[in-house]
Amino acid sequence: AEPTQLLQEGDVLDLGDRAFEVLHLPGHSPGCIALYDAKNQELFSGDVIYDGDLLDQLPGSDIPTYIATYERLQKLPIETVYPGHYATFGRDRYQQIMAEYLEAKRQPGCPGEVRVTA
C-alpha cells in the first residue's frame, strides 16, 4: 500500500484528546522515529530505546548517530516509554538504559567509542 502521509521531525499527530510530536531519532536506522506526548510525558519509541540488548551494529545502523540520539533523549522529560520490543518501562529505567549505553561507548576500543575531551 502507498503511504498516505510521510512523517517528518516536528509533525504533530492530533488524535483529539492526545497529540504526538514526531521525533526523528536515527541511529538504529536512518529513518527511525518516535512519537512523543509532551503533556503526558510518554514516548512511543519504536526501535530507538527498549529494555533489551541494543542492536546498534546492523546494516544501516550508525553508532555515533545513535549516541547523539541518546544525548538528545536524555533532555526530554519522560515518565513512560512504550518500546517497539519488550516491556514498557518508566523514567528511572529510561535514564539508566541511556546512561549505561553512553558509558559503554566511552570505553577505549568500543565500536563507536565516544572520545571525551577536557
GROMACS .gro file of N, CA and C in nm:
model
  354
    1ALA      N    1   0.084  -0.118   0.000
    1ALA     CA    2   0.000   0.000   0.000
    1ALA      C    3   0.088   0.124   0.000
    2GLU      N    4   0.043   0.225  -0.067
    2GLU     CA    5   0.114   0.352  -0.071
    2GLU      C    6   0.088   0.430   0.058
    3PRO      N    7   0.190   0.497   0.110
    3PRO     CA    8   0.167   0.578   0.229
    3PRO      C    9   0.072   0.694   0.199
    4THR      N   10  -0.008   0.730   0.297
    4THR     CA   11  -0.098   0.844   0.281
    4THR      C   12  -0.034   0.972   0.332
    5GLN      N   13   0.068   0.956   0.415
    5GLN     CA   14   0.137   1.073   0.469
    5GLN      C   15   0.278   1.032   0.509
    6LEU      N   16   0.377   1.115   0.479
    6LEU     CA   17   0.513   1.093   0.525
    6LEU      C   18   0.535   1.178   0.649
    7LEU      N   19   0.590   1.117   0.752
    7LEU     CA   20   0.612   1.188   0.878
    7LEU      C   21   0.750   1.249   0.881
    8GLN      N   22   0.758   1.370   0.932
    8GLN     CA   23   0.884   1.443   0.943
    8GLN      C   24   0.902   1.492   1.086
    9GLU      N   25   1.025   1.518   1.124
    9GLU     CA   26   1.057   1.579   1.253
    9GLU      C   27   0.967   1.700   1.277
   10GLY      N   28   0.904   1.702   1.395
   10GLY     CA   29   0.822   1.816   1.433
   10GLY      C   30   0.676   1.808   1.393
   11ASP      N   31   0.640   1.714   1.305
   11ASP     CA   32   0.498   1.696   1.273
   11ASP      C   33   0.423   1.661   1.400
   12VAL      N   34   0.296   1.700   1.405
   12VAL     CA   35   0.212   1.667   1.520
   12VAL      C   36   0.095   1.583   1.471
   13LEU      N   37   0.077   1.469   1.534
   13LEU     CA   38  -0.038   1.383   1.506
   13LEU      C   39  -0.142   1.413   1.613
   14ASP      N   40  -0.248   1.480   1.575
   14ASP     CA   41  -0.353   1.521   1.668
   14ASP      C   42  -0.463   1.416   1.667
   15LEU      N   43  -0.481   1.350   1.781
   15LEU     CA   44  -0.583   1.246   1.791
   15LEU      C   45  -0.706   1.296   1.865
   16GLY      N   46  -0.717   1.427   1.881
   16GLY     CA   47  -0.831   1.483   1.952
   16GLY      C   48  -0.799   1.505   2.099
   17ASP      N   49  -0.794   1.396   2.174
   17ASP     CA   50  -0.764   1.407   2.317
   17ASP      C   51  -0.615   1.393   2.347
   18ARG      N   52  -0.537   1.362   2.246
   18ARG     CA   53  -0.392   1.348   2.261
   18ARG      C   54  -0.323   1.399   2.136
   19ALA      N   55  -0.201   1.448   2.156
   19ALA     CA   56  -0.120   1.491   2.042
   19ALA      C   57   0.019   1.432   2.057
   20PHE      N   58   0.072   1.382   1.948
   20PHE     CA   59   0.205   1.322   1.947
   20PHE      C   60   0.294   1.399   1.850
   21GLU      N   61   0.410   1.440   1.900
   21GLU     CA   62   0.509   1.504   1.815
   21GLU      C   63   0.599   1.397   1.756
   22VAL      N   64   0.627   1.407   1.628
   22VAL     CA   65   0.717   1.314   1.561
   22VAL      C   66   0.860   1.358   1.588
   23LEU      N   67   0.940   1.266   1.641
   23LEU     CA   68   1.082   1.290   1.666
   23LEU      C   69   1.162   1.201   1.572
   24HIS      N   70   1.246   1.261   1.490
   24HIS     CA   71   1.337   1.183   1.405
   24HIS      C   72   1.456   1.146   1.491
   25LEU      N   73   1.475   1.016   1.515
   25LEU     CA   74   1.578   0.967   1.607
   25LEU      C   75   1.661   0.858   1.539
   26PRO      N   76   1.746   0.896   1.447
   26PRO     CA   77   1.825   0.796   1.374
   26PRO      C   78   1.932   0.733   1.463
   27GLY      N   79   1.989   0.628   1.414
   27GLY     CA   80   2.094   0.554   1.484
   27GLY      C   81   2.073   0.406   1.462
   28HIS      N   82   1.960   0.355   1.507
   28HIS     CA   83   1.926   0.216   1.480
   28HIS      C   84   1.911   0.198   1.329
   29SER      N   85   1.843   0.292   1.267
   29SER     CA   86   1.833   0.301   1.122
   29SER      C   87   1.814   0.448   1.087
   30PRO      N   88   1.843   0.486   0.963
   30PRO     CA   89   1.838   0.628   0.928
   30PRO      C   90   1.700   0.693   0.946
   31GLY      N   91   1.594   0.617   0.929
   31GLY     CA   92   1.460   0.675   0.934
   31GLY      C   93   1.384   0.653   1.062
   32CYS      N   94   1.449   0.609   1.167
   32CYS     CA   95   1.379   0.582   1.294
   32CYS      C   96   1.309   0.707   1.345
   33ILE      N   97   1.187   0.686   1.392
   33ILE     CA   98   1.113   0.793   1.458
   33ILE      C   99   1.058   0.741   1.590
   34ALA      N  100   1.016   0.835   1.672
   34ALA     CA  101   0.940   0.806   1.792
   34ALA      C  102   0.827   0.906   1.798
   35LEU      N  103   0.725   0.874   1.873
   35LEU     CA  104   0.613   0.965   1.894
   35LEU      C  105   0.614   1.007   2.040
   36TYR      N  106   0.613   1.138   2.062
   36TYR     CA  107   0.627   1.195   2.196
   36TYR      C  108   0.502   1.272   2.235
   37ASP      N  109   0.442   1.232   2.346
   37ASP     CA  110   0.328   1.301   2.405
   37ASP      C  111   0.382   1.385   2.519
   38ALA      N  112   0.408   1.513   2.493
   38ALA     CA  113   0.469   1.600   2.593
   38ALA      C  114   0.379   1.621   2.714
   39LYS      N  115   0.249   1.630   2.691
   39LYS     CA  116   0.154   1.654   2.801
   39LYS      C  117   0.161   1.542   2.905
   40ASN      N  118   0.164   1.417   2.859
   40ASN     CA  119   0.168   1.302   2.948
   40ASN      C  120   0.309   1.247   2.969
   41GLN      N  121   0.407   1.307   2.903
   41GLN     CA  122   0.547   1.266   2.911
   41GLN      C  123   0.564   1.118   2.877
   42GLU      N  124   0.504   1.080   2.764
   42GLU     CA  125   0.511   0.942   2.716
   42GLU      C  126   0.582   0.938   2.582
   43LEU      N  127   0.663   0.834   2.565
   43LEU     CA  128   0.739   0.816   2.442
   43LEU      C  129   0.706   0.679   2.383
   44PHE      N  130   0.657   0.677   2.261
   44PHE     CA  131   0.640   0.554   2.185
   44PHE      C  132   0.766   0.543   2.099
   45SER      N  133   0.860   0.461   2.145
   45SER     CA  134   0.998   0.470   2.099
   45SER      C  135   1.035   0.383   1.980
   46GLY      N  136   0.949   0.294   1.938
   46GLY     CA  137   0.986   0.206   1.826
   46GLY      C  138   1.113   0.130   1.858
   47ASP      N  139   1.213   0.138   1.769
   47ASP     CA  140   1.340   0.066   1.787
   47ASP      C  141   1.449   0.153   1.849
   48VAL      N  142   1.417   0.275   1.887
   48VAL     CA  143   1.520   0.367   1.936
   48VAL      C  144   1.569   0.328   2.074
   49ILE      N  145   1.478   0.302   2.165
   49ILE     CA  146   1.517   0.261   2.300
   49ILE      C  147   1.419   0.155   2.349
   50TYR      N  148   1.473   0.049   2.405
   50TYR     CA  149   1.394  -0.060   2.459
   50TYR      C  150   1.478  -0.129   2.565
   51ASP      N  151   1.414  -0.211   2.648
   51ASP     CA  152   1.482  -0.274   2.761
   51ASP      C  153   1.531  -0.414   2.722
   52GLY      N  154   1.629  -0.417   2.634
   52GLY     CA  155   1.689  -0.541   2.588
   52GLY      C  156   1.822  -0.508   2.522
   53ASP      N  157   1.892  -0.610   2.473
   53ASP     CA  158   2.020  -0.585   2.407
   53ASP      C  159   1.999  -0.491   2.288
   54LEU      N  160   2.066  -0.379   2.291
   54LEU     CA  161   2.051  -0.279   2.187
   54LEU      C  162   2.126  -0.322   2.062
   55LEU      N  163   2.056  -0.323   1.951
   55LEU     CA  164   2.116  -0.361   1.823
   55LEU      C  165   2.162  -0.234   1.752
   56ASP      N  166   2.293  -0.208   1.761
   56ASP     CA  167   2.346  -0.085   1.701
   56ASP      C  168   2.451  -0.113   1.594
   57GLN      N  169   2.466  -0.240   1.556
   57GLN     CA  170   2.565  -0.274   1.454
   57GLN      C  171   2.500  -0.349   1.338
   58LEU      N  172   2.379  -0.310   1.306
   58LEU     CA  173   2.307  -0.367   1.193
   58LEU      C  174   2.338  -0.289   1.067
   59PRO      N  175   2.314  -0.347   0.950
   59PRO     CA  176   2.328  -0.266   0.828
   59PRO      C  177   2.235  -0.144   0.839
   60GLY      N  178   2.290  -0.028   0.819
   60GLY     CA  179   2.212   0.096   0.831
   60GLY      C  180   2.223   0.162   0.967
   61SER      N  181   2.271   0.088   1.067
   61SER     CA  182   2.291   0.148   1.199
   61SER      C  183   2.414   0.237   1.197
   62ASP      N  184   2.414   0.338   1.282
   62ASP     CA  185   2.527   0.429   1.291
   62ASP      C  186   2.546   0.467   1.437
   63ILE      N  187   2.652   0.414   1.499
   63ILE     CA  188   2.672   0.432   1.642
   63ILE      C  189   2.689   0.579   1.680
   64PRO      N  190   2.772   0.658   1.613
   64PRO     CA  191   2.782   0.799   1.652
   64PRO      C  192   2.647   0.872   1.646
   65THR      N  193   2.565   0.836   1.548
   65THR     CA  194   2.432   0.897   1.538
   65THR      C  195   2.343   0.848   1.652
   66TYR      N  196   2.353   0.719   1.687
   66TYR     CA  197   2.277   0.665   1.800
   66TYR      C  198   2.315   0.739   1.928
   67ILE      N  199   2.443   0.764   1.946
   67ILE     CA  200   2.490   0.837   2.064
   67ILE      C  201   2.427   0.976   2.068
   68ALA      N  202   2.426   1.045   1.956
   68ALA     CA  203   2.365   1.178   1.950
   68ALA      C  204   2.215   1.172   1.981
   69THR      N  205   2.149   1.068   1.933
   69THR     CA  206   2.007   1.050   1.962
   69THR      C  207   1.985   1.032   2.111
   70TYR      N  208   2.067   0.949   2.176
   70TYR     CA  209   2.050   0.927   2.320
   70TYR      C  210   2.081   1.054   2.399
   71GLU      N  211   2.179   1.129   2.355
   71GLU     CA  212   2.209   1.256   2.423
   71GLU      C  213   2.090   1.352   2.410
   72ARG      N  214   2.024   1.348   2.296
   72ARG     CA  215   1.903   1.430   2.279
   72ARG      C  216   1.790   1.381   2.369
   73LEU      N  217   1.770   1.250   2.372
   73LEU     CA  218   1.661   1.194   2.452
   73LEU      C  219   1.680   1.219   2.602
   74GLN      N  220   1.804   1.225   2.648
   74GLN     CA  221   1.828   1.250   2.790
   74GLN      C  222   1.769   1.382   2.836
   75LYS      N  223   1.747   1.474   2.745
   75LYS     CA  224   1.695   1.607   2.780
   75LYS      C  225   1.542   1.612   2.784
   76LEU      N  226   1.476   1.508   2.735
   76LEU     CA  227   1.329   1.508   2.733
   76LEU      C  228   1.272   1.456   2.865
   77PRO      N  229   1.171   1.524   2.919
   77PRO     CA  230   1.105   1.471   3.038
   77PRO      C  231   1.014   1.354   2.998
   78ILE      N  232   1.051   1.236   3.040
   78ILE     CA  233   0.977   1.114   3.005
   78ILE      C  234   0.939   1.041   3.134
   79GLU      N  235   0.813   1.005   3.144
   79GLU     CA  236   0.766   0.924   3.256
   79GLU      C  237   0.749   0.778   3.216
   80THR      N  238   0.704   0.754   3.091
   80THR     CA  239   0.676   0.618   3.047
   80THR      C  240   0.723   0.600   2.903
   81VAL      N  241   0.788   0.486   2.878
   81VAL     CA  242   0.832   0.451   2.743
   81VAL      C  243   0.756   0.326   2.699
   82TYR      N  244   0.698   0.334   2.580
   82TYR     CA  245   0.631   0.222   2.516
   82TYR      C  246   0.718   0.182   2.397
   83PRO      N  247   0.807   0.084   2.418
   83PRO     CA  248   0.901   0.047   2.311
   83PRO      C  249   0.837  -0.045   2.207
   84GLY      N  250   0.905  -0.056   2.094
   84GLY     CA  251   0.861  -0.147   1.990
   84GLY      C  252   0.890  -0.293   2.024
   85HIS      N  253   0.976  -0.316   2.123
   85HIS     CA  254   1.013  -0.450   2.167
   85HIS      C  255   1.020  -0.450   2.320
   86TYR      N  256   0.989  -0.562   2.379
   86TYR     CA  257   0.998  -0.581   2.524
   86TYR      C  258   0.893  -0.499   2.598
   87ALA      N  259   0.904  -0.497   2.730
   87ALA     CA  260   0.802  -0.438   2.817
   87ALA      C  261   0.816  -0.286   2.829
   88THR      N  262   0.705  -0.224   2.864
   88THR     CA  263   0.701  -0.082   2.896
   88THR      C  264   0.787  -0.056   3.019
   89PHE      N  265   0.849   0.063   3.027
   89PHE     CA  266   0.929   0.097   3.145
   89PHE      C  267   0.916   0.246   3.175
   90GLY      N  268   0.960   0.281   3.295
   90GLY     CA  269   0.944   0.417   3.343
   90GLY      C  270   1.070   0.501   3.335
   91ARG      N  271   1.059   0.621   3.392
   91ARG     CA  272   1.164   0.723   3.384
   91ARG      C  273   1.299   0.674   3.432
   92ASP      N  274   1.304   0.608   3.549
   92ASP     CA  275   1.433   0.566   3.603
   92ASP      C  276   1.503   0.467   3.511
   93ARG      N  277   1.429   0.369   3.461
   93ARG     CA  278   1.490   0.271   3.371
   93ARG      C  279   1.529   0.337   3.239
   94TYR      N  280   1.449   0.429   3.192
   94TYR     CA  281   1.478   0.505   3.070
   94TYR      C  282   1.613   0.575   3.082
   95GLN      N  283   1.633   0.646   3.192
   95GLN     CA  284   1.759   0.716   3.213
   95GLN      C  285   1.875   0.617   3.229
   96GLN      N  286   1.851   0.506   3.298
   96GLN     CA  287   1.955   0.406   3.320
   96GLN      C  288   2.001   0.343   3.188
   97ILE      N  289   1.908   0.307   3.103
   97ILE     CA  290   1.943   0.245   2.974
   97ILE      C  291   2.033   0.338   2.894
   98MET      N  292   1.996   0.464   2.887
   98MET     CA  293   2.076   0.559   2.809
   98MET      C  294   2.212   0.583   2.873
   99ALA      N  295   2.215   0.598   3.005
   99ALA     CA  296   2.343   0.622   3.074
   99ALA      C  297   2.438   0.505   3.055
  100GLU      N  298   2.387   0.382   3.067
  100GLU     CA  299   2.472   0.264   3.051
  100GLU      C  300   2.523   0.253   2.907
  101TYR      N  301   2.439   0.282   2.810
  101TYR     CA  302   2.482   0.276   2.670
  101TYR      C  303   2.591   0.379   2.644
  102LEU      N  304   2.568   0.501   2.687
  102LEU     CA  305   2.666   0.607   2.663
  102LEU      C  306   2.797   0.579   2.736
  103GLU      N  307   2.790   0.527   2.856
  103GLU     CA  308   2.912   0.494   2.931
  103GLU      C  309   2.989   0.383   2.860
  104ALA      N  310   2.918   0.282   2.810
  104ALA     CA  311   2.984   0.172   2.739
  104ALA      C  312   3.055   0.224   2.615
  105LYS      N  313   2.996   0.319   2.547
  105LYS     CA  314   3.056   0.373   2.424
  105LYS      C  315   3.175   0.464   2.454
  106ARG      N  316   3.195   0.499   2.580
  106ARG     CA  317   3.311   0.581   2.618
  106ARG      C  318   3.434   0.495   2.649
  107GLN      N  319   3.416   0.363   2.650
  107GLN     CA  320   3.527   0.273   2.682
  107GLN      C  321   3.622   0.263   2.563
  108PRO      N  322   3.752   0.268   2.588
  108PRO     CA  323   3.850   0.259   2.479
  108PRO      C  324   3.830   0.132   2.396
  109GLY      N  325   3.834   0.149   2.266
  109GLY     CA  326   3.824   0.036   2.175
  109GLY      C  327   3.683  -0.009   2.144
  110CYS      N  328   3.585   0.051   2.208
  110CYS     CA  329   3.446   0.013   2.183
  110CYS      C  330   3.403   0.064   2.046
  111PRO      N  331   3.329  -0.017   1.968
  111PRO     CA  332   3.279   0.036   1.841
  111PRO      C  333   3.198   0.162   1.865
  112GLY      N  334   3.228   0.266   1.790
  112GLY     CA  335   3.157   0.391   1.807
  112GLY      C  336   3.201   0.469   1.928
  113GLU      N  337   3.318   0.435   1.978
  113GLU     CA  338   3.372   0.496   2.101
  113GLU      C  339   3.355   0.648   2.101
  114VAL      N  340   3.306   0.699   2.214
  114VAL     CA  341   3.293   0.843   2.234
  114VAL      C  342   3.423   0.892   2.293
  115ARG      N  343   3.483   0.988   2.229
  115ARG     CA  344   3.607   1.045   2.283
  115ARG      C  345   3.571   1.169   2.363
  116VAL      N  346   3.599   1.162   2.492
  116VAL     CA  347   3.568   1.273   2.581
  116VAL      C  348   3.689   1.365   2.584
  117THR      N  349   3.665   1.492   2.555
  117THR     CA  350   3.774   1.589   2.559
  117THR      C  351   3.755   1.681   2.677
  118ALA      N  352   3.867   1.722   2.735
  118ALA     CA  353   3.860   1.809   2.853
  118ALA      C  354   3.850   1.954   2.813
   0.00000   0.00000   0.00000
